[in-house]
Tab-separated table of C-alpha atoms and ligand atoms in Angstrom:
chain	number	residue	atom	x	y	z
A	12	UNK	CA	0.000	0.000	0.000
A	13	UNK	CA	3.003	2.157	1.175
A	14	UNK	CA	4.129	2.024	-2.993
A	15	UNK	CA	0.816	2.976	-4.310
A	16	UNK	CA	1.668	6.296	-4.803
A	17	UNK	CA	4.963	6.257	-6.372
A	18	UNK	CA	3.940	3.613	-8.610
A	19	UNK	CA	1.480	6.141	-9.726
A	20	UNK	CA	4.081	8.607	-10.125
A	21	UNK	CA	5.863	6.512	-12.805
A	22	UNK	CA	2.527	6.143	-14.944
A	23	UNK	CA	3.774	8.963	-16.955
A	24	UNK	CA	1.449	10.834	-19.100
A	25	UNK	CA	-1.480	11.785	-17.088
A	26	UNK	CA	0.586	11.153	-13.399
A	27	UNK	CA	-0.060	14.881	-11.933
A	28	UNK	CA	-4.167	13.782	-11.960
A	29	UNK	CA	-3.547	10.557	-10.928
A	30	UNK	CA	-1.924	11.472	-8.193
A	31	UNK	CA	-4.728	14.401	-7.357
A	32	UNK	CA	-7.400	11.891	-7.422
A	33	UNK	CA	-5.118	9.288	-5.290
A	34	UNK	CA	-5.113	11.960	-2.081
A	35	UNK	CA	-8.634	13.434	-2.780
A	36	UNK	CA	-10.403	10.328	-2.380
A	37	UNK	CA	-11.981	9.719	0.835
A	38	UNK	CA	-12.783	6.253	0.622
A	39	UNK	CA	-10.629	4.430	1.593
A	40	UNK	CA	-8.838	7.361	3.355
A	41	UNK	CA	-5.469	7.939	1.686
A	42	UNK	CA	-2.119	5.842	2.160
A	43	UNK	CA	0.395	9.329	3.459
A	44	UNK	CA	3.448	7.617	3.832
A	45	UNK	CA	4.884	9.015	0.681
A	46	UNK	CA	3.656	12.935	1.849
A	47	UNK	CA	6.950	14.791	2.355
A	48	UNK	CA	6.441	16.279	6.229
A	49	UNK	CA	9.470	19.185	6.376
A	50	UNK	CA	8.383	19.963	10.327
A	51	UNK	CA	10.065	16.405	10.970
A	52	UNK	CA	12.627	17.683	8.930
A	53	UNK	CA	15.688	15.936	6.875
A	54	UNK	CA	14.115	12.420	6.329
A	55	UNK	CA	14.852	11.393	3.098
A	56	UNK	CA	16.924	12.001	0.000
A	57	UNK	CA	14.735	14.233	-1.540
A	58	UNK	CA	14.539	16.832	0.973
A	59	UNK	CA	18.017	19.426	1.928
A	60	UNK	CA	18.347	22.361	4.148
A	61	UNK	CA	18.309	25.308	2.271
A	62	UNK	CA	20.638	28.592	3.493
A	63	UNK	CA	18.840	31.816	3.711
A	64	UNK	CA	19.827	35.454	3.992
A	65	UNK	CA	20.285	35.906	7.302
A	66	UNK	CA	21.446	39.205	6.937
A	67	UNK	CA	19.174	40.484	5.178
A	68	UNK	CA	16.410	40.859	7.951
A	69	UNK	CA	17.708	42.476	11.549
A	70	UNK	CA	16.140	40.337	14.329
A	71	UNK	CA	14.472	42.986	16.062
A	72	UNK	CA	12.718	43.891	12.270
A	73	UNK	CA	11.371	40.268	11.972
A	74	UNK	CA	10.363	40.284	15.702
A	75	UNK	CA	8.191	43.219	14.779
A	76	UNK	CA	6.708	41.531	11.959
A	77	UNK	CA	5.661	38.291	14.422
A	78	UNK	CA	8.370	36.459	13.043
A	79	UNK	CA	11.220	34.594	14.575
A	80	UNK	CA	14.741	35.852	13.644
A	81	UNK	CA	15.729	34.992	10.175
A	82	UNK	CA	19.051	32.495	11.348
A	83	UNK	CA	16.259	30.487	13.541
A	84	UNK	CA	14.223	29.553	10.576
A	85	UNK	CA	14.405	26.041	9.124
A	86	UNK	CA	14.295	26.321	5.420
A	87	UNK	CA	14.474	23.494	3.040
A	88	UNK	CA	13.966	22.754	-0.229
A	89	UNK	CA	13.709	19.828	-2.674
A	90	UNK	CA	15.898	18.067	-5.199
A	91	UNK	CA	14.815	18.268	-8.644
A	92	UNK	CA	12.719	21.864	-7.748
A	93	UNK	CA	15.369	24.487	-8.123
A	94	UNK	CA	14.040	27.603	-6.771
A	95	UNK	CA	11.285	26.083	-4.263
A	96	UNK	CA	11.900	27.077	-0.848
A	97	UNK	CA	9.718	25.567	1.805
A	98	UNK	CA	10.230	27.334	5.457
A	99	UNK	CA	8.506	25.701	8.524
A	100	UNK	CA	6.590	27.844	10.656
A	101	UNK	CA	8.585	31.152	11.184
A	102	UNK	CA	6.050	32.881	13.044
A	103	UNK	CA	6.502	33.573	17.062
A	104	UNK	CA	4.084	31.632	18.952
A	105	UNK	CA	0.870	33.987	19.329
A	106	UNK	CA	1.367	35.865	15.916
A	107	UNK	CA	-0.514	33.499	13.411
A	108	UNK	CA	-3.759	33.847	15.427
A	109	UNK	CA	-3.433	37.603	14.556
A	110	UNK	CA	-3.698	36.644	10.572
A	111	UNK	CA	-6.146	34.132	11.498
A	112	UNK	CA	-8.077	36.836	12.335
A	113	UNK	CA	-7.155	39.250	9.560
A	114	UNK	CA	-8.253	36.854	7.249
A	115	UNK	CA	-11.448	36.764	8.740
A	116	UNK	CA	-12.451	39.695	10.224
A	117	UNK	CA	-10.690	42.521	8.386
A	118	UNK	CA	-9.180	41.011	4.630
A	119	UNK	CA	-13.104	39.930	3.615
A	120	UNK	CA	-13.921	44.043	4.121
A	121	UNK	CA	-14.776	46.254	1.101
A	122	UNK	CA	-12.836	47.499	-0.729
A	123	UNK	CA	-11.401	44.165	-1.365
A	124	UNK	CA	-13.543	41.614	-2.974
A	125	UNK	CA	-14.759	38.414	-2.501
A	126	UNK	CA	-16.396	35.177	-3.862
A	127	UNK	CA	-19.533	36.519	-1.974
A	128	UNK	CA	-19.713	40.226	-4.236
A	129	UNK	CA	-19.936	38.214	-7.501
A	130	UNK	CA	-23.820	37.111	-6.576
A	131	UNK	CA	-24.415	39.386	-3.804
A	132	UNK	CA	-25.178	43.655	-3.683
A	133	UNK	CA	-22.177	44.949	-1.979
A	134	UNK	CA	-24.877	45.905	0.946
A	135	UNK	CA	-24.984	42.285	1.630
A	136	UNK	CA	-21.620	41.458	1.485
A	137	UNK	CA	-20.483	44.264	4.070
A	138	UNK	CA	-19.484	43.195	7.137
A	139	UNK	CA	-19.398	39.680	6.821
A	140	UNK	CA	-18.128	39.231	9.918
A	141	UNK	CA	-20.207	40.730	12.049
A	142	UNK	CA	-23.190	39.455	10.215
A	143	UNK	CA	-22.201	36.101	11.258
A	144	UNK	CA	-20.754	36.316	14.396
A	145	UNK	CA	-24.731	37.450	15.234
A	146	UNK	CA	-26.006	34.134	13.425
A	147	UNK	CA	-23.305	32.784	15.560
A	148	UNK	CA	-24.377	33.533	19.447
A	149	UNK	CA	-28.048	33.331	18.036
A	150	UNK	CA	-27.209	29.862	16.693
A	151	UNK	CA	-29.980	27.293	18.975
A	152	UNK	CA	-27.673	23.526	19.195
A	153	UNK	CA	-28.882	20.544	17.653
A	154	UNK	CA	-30.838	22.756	14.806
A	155	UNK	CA	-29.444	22.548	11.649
A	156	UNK	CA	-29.137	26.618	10.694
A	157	UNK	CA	-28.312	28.205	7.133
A	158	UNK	CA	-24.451	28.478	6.374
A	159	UNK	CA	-22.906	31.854	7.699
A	160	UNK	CA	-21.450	34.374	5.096
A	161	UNK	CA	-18.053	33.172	7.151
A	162	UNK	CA	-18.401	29.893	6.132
A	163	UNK	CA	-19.311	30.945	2.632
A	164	UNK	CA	-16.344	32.754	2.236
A	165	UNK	CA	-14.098	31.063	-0.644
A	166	UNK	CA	-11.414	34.128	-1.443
A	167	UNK	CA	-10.717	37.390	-0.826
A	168	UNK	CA	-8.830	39.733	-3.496
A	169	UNK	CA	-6.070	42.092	-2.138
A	170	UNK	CA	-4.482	44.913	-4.156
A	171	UNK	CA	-4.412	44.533	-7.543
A	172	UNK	CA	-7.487	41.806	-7.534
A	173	UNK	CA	-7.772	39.066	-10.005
A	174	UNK	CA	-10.002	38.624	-12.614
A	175	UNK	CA	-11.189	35.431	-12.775
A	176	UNK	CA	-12.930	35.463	-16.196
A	177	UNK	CA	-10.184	37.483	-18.362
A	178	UNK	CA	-7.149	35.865	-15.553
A	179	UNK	CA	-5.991	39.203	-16.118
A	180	UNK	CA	-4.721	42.077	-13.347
A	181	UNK	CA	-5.460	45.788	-14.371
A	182	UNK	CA	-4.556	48.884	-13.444
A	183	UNK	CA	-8.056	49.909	-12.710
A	184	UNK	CA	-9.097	46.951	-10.424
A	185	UNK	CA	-6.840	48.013	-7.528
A	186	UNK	CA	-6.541	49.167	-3.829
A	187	UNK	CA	-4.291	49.471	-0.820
A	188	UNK	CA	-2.346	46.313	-0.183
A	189	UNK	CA	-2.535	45.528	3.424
A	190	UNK	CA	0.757	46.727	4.555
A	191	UNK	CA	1.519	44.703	7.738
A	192	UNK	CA	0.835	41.756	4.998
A	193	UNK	CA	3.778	43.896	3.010
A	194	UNK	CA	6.003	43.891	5.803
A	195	UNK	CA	5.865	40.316	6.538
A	196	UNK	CA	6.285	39.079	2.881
A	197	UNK	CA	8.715	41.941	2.228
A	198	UNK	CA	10.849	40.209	5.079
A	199	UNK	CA	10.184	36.463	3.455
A	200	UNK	CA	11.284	37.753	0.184
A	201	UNK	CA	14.274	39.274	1.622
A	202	UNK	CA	15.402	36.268	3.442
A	203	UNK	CA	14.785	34.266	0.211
A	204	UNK	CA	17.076	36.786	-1.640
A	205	UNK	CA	14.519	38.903	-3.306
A	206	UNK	CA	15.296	42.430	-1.533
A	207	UNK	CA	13.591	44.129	-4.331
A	208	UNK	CA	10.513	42.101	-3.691
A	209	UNK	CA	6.813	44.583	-3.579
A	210	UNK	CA	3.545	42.802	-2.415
A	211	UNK	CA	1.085	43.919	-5.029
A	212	UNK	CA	-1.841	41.670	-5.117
A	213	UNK	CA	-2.865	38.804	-2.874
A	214	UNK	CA	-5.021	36.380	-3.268
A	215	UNK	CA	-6.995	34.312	-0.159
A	216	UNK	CA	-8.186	30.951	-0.175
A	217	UNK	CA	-10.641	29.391	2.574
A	218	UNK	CA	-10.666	25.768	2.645
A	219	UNK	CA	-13.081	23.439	4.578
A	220	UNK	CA	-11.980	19.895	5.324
A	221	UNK	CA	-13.519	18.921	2.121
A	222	UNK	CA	-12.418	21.574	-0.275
A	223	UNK	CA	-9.699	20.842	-3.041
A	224	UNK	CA	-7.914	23.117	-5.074
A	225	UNK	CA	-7.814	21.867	-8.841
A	226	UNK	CA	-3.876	21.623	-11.119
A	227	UNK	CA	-2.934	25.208	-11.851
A	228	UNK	CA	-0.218	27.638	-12.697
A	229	UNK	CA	-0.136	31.156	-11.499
A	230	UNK	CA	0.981	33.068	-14.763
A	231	UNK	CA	-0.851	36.132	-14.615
A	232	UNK	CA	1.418	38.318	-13.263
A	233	UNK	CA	3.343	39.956	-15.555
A	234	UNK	CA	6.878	39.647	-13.903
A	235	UNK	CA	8.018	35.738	-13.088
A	236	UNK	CA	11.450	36.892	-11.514
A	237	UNK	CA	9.841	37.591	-8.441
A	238	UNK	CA	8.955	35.183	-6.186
A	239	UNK	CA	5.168	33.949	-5.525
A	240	UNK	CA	4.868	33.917	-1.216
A	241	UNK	CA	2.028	31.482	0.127
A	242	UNK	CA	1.210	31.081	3.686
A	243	UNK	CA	-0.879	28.383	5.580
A	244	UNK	CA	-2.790	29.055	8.634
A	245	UNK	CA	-5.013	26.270	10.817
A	246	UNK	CA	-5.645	22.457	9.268
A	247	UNK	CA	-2.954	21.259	7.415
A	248	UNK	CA	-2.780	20.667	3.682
A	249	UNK	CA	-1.446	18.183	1.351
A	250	UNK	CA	0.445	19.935	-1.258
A	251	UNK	CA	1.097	18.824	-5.027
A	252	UNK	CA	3.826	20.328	-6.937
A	253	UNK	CA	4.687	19.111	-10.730
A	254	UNK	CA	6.612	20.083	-13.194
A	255	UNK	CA	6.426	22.604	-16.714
A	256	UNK	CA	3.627	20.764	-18.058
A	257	UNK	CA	0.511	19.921	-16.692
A	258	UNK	CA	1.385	16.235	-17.056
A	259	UNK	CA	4.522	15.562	-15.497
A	260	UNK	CA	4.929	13.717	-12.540
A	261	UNK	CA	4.316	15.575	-8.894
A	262	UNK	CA	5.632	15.802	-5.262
A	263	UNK	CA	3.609	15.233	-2.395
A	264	UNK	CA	4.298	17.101	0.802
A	265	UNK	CA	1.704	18.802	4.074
A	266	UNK	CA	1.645	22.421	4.493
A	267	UNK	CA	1.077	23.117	8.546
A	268	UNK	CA	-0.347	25.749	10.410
A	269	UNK	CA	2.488	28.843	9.940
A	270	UNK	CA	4.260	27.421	6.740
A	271	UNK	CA	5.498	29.461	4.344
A	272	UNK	CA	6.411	28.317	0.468
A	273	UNK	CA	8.313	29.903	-1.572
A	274	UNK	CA	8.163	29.293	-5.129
A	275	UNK	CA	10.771	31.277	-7.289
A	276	UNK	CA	13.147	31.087	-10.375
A	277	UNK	CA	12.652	27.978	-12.267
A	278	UNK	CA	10.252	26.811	-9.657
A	279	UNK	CA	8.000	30.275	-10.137
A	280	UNK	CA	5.970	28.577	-13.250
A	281	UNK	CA	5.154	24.688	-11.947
A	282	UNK	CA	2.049	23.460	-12.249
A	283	UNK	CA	0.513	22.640	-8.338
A	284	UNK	CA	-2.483	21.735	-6.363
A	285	UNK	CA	-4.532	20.990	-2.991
A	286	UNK	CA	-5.999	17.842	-3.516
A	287	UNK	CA	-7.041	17.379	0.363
A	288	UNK	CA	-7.468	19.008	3.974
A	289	UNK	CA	-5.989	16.933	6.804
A	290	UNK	CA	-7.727	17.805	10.293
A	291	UNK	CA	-5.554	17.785	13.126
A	292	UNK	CA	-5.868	14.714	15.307
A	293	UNK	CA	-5.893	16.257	18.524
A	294	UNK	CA	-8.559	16.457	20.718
A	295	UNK	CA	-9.757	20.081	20.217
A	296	UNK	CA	-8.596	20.155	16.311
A	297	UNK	CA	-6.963	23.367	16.834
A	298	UNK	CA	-2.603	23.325	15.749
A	299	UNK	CA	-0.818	23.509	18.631
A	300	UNK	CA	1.095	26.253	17.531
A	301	UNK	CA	-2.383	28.316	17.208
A	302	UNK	CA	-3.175	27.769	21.349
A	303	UNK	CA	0.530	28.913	23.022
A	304	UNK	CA	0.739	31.982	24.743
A	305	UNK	CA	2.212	35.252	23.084
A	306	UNK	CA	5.911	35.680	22.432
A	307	UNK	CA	5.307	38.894	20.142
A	308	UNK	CA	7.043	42.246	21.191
A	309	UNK	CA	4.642	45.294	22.819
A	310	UNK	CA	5.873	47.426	19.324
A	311	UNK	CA	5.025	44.736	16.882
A	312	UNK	CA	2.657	45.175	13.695
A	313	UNK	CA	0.741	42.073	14.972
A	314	UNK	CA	-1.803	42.862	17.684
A	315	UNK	CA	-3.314	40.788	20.571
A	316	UNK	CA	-6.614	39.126	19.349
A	317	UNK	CA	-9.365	39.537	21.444
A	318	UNK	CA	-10.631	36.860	23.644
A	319	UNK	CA	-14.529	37.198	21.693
A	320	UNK	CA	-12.821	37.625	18.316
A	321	UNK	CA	-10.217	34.342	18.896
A	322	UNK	CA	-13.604	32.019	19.995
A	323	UNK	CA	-14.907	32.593	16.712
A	324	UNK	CA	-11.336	32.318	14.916
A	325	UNK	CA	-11.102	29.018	16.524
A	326	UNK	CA	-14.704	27.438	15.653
A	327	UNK	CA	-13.820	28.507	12.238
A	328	UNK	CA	-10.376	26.621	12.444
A	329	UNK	CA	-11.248	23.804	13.926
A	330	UNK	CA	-12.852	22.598	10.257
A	331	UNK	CA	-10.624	24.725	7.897
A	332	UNK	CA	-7.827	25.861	6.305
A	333	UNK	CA	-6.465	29.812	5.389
A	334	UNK	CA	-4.077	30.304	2.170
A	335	UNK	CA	-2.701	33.406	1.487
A	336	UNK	CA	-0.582	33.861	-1.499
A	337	UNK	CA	1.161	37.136	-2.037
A	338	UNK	CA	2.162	37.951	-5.228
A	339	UNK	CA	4.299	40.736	-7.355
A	340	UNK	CA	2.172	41.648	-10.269
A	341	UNK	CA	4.779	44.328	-12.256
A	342	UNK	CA	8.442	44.654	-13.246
A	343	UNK	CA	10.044	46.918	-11.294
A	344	UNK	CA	9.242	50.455	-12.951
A	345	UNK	CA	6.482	48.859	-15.399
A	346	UNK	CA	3.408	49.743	-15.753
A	347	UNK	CA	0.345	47.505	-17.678
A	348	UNK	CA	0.822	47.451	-20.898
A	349	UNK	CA	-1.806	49.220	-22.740
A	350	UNK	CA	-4.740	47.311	-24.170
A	351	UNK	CA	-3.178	44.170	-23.444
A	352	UNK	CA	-4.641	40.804	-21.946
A	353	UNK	CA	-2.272	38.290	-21.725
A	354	UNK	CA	-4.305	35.079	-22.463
A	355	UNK	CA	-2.092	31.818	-22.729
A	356	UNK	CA	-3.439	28.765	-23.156
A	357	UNK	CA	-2.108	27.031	-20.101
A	358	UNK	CA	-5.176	26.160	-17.701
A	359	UNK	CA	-3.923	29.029	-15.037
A	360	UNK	CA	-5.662	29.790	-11.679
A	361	UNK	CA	-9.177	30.137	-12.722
A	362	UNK	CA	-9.512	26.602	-14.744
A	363	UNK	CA	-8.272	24.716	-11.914
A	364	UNK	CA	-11.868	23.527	-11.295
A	365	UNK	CA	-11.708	21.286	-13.943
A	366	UNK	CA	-9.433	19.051	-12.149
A	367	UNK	CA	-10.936	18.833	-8.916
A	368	UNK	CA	-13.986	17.861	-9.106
A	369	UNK	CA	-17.157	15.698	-11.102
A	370	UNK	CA	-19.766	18.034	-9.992
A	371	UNK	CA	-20.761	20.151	-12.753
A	372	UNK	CA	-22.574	23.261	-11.524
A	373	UNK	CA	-21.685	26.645	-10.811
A	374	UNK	CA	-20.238	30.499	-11.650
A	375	UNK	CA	-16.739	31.628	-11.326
A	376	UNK	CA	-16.475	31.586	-7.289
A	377	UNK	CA	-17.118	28.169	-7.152
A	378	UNK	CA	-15.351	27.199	-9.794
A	379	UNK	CA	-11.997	27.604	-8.313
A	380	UNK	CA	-12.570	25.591	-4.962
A	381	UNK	CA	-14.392	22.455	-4.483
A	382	UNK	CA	-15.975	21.045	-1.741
A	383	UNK	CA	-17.077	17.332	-2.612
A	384	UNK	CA	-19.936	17.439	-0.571
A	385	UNK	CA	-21.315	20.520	-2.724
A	386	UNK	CA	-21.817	23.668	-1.312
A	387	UNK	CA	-24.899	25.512	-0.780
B	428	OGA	C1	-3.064	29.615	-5.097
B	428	OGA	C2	-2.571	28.332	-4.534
B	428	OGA	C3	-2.185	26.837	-2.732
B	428	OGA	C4	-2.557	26.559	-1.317
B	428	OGA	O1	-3.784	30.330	-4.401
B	428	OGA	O2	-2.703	29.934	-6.225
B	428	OGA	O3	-1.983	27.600	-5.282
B	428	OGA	O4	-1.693	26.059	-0.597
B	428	OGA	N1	-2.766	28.023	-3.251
B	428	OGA	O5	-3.702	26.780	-0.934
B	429	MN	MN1	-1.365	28.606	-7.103
């Protein structure tokens, strides 16, 4: 059973899907032995420590950012993926619950947009949050009550925000990037050896435990010498990464609670996927790393969460998983290119649904996640 998935690897032509379909299914549940797990770090051949800049971030900058100091990080990457860096869990214990809650409470807020605003009047979509933290405490147990707009949520746009139909960014579609995001991703970038590194649009994903995220590439911004940042808050993932075409053969590994991936140089442009949510096993599903007390500095960007704001941040959690990729959109010094929309013919983000799932329904925001249990 342990060999099932490598044999599946060597299939060749159509391995990548193979593969997705292998860790999707849910019955029988999965065989992980073959999941690369960097927290338990140097286990096999395929995985090596990976140097990073140590310099380039003082200690006391990435203590204000919630992070550890850039020499305490545990960075790795992976033979054959030049370019992928994988760090495990940077963050100072007590600063991911603040970006729980950011992702939440204050990223779903207008101006940005979200999955909701595409079939919803922007009156509805205001103040998610609150909305359902009051369907929350109202909620009666044992009765079955309508979804919350929280638990609709699917993404959130930051910046310059996607397009999902024309898989285009434009000039016109943009807003203030969150800039204690900035500061954080500046400092990955830095450490990765991409000083010149700007946060320009961002892109959030909310997983439940059955969601999936279909074979992709992100392409659509317009300079691939930066880097593309993606951090993973709560459950834990399993991660696919591939090759230059959509068919070559693909890596599994988890993405934790506080993991950050880096995927740059010839690694920027590989095809990847979610094909699965892995709840933690312990006994209140919440990370460990989410429930230790604060280590984060009195001048730090990240602030204390709330005791009322972390019991929702927690319920939500316990069943889910928060993505956030950061991404630069423009050369340094470019601007969009007049008139242009740079279609390729590569399935990028927004076709990923056709890889995910057999359900057939839907418009564009649920097209990009899948929950194989079908939403409502
Ligand atoms: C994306 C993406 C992966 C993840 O948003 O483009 O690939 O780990 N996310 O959720
Ligand atoms: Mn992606």
């Amino acid at each position: 059973m342990a060999k099932m998935a490598a044999s599946i690897v060597e299939h060749g032509e159509d391995a990548f899907r193979k593969l997705f379909k292998f860790y999707k299914r849910r019955n029988p549940p999965p065989d992980l032995s073959d999941v690369i797990d960097f927290s338990k770090g140097v286990i096999n051949g395929k995985v090596f420590c990976r140097e990073l800049n140590t310099g380039s971030v003082s200690e006391a900058a990435a203590r204000r950012a919630g992070l550890h100091p850039v020499e305490d990080w545990k960075a790795f990457g992976l033979h054959g993926y030049p370019g992928f860096i994988f760090i495990s869990n940077p963050f100072l214990s007590g600063s991911q619950q603040y970006w729980v809650k950011q992702c939440l409470k204050v990223y779903p807020r207008k101006p940005n947009i979200c999955n909701l605003d595409l079939h919803m009047s922007a009156e509805e979509t205001q103040n998610i949050w609150e909305k359902s933290t009051a369907q929350i405490s109202q909620k009666r147990s044992g009765k079955r009550e309508p979804k919350t707009l929280l638990e609709k949520l699917r993404w959130v746009t930051l910046g310059y925000h996607y397009n999902w139909e024309t898989k285009t960014y434009s000039a016109d579609q943009h807003t203030p990037f969150p800039s204690e995001l900035h500061t954080v991703a500046q400092h990955v970038a830095s450490a990765c050896s991409f000083p010149d590194f700007t946060a320009e649009a961002g892109i959030l994903n909310y997983y439940h435990f059955d969601s999936s995220l279909g074979i992709h590439v992100d392409e659509s911004e317009l300079d691939h010498t930066q880097p593309l940042l993606s951090f993973s808050f709560g459950q834990s993932a399993i991660f696919l990464l591939g090759g230059l075409r959509r068919e070559d053969p693909a890596t599994a590994m988890f993405m934790h609670s506080g993991d950050i991936m880096v995927m740059s140089g010839p690694s920027r442009l590989l095809y990847h996927a979610v094909p699965k949510i892995v709840i933690n096993p312990g006994a209140d599903l919440v990370p460990q790393c989410l429930l230790q007390r604060s280590d984060v500095p009195e001048d730090s960007v990240v602030r204390r969460v709330s005791e009322q704001d972390w019991d929702v941040c927690t319920k939500y959690i316990q069943t889910s998983r928060i993505n956030v990729t950061v991404r630069q959109v423009l050369g340094k010094g470019v601007a969009f290119p007049v008139g242009s929309a740079d279609r390729s013919t590569a399935p990028s983000l927004n076709d990923a649904y056709h890889e995910s799932s057999s359900e057939g329904e839907g418009g564009v925001d649920e097209k990009r996640m899948r929950s194989s249990s079908g939403d409502s």
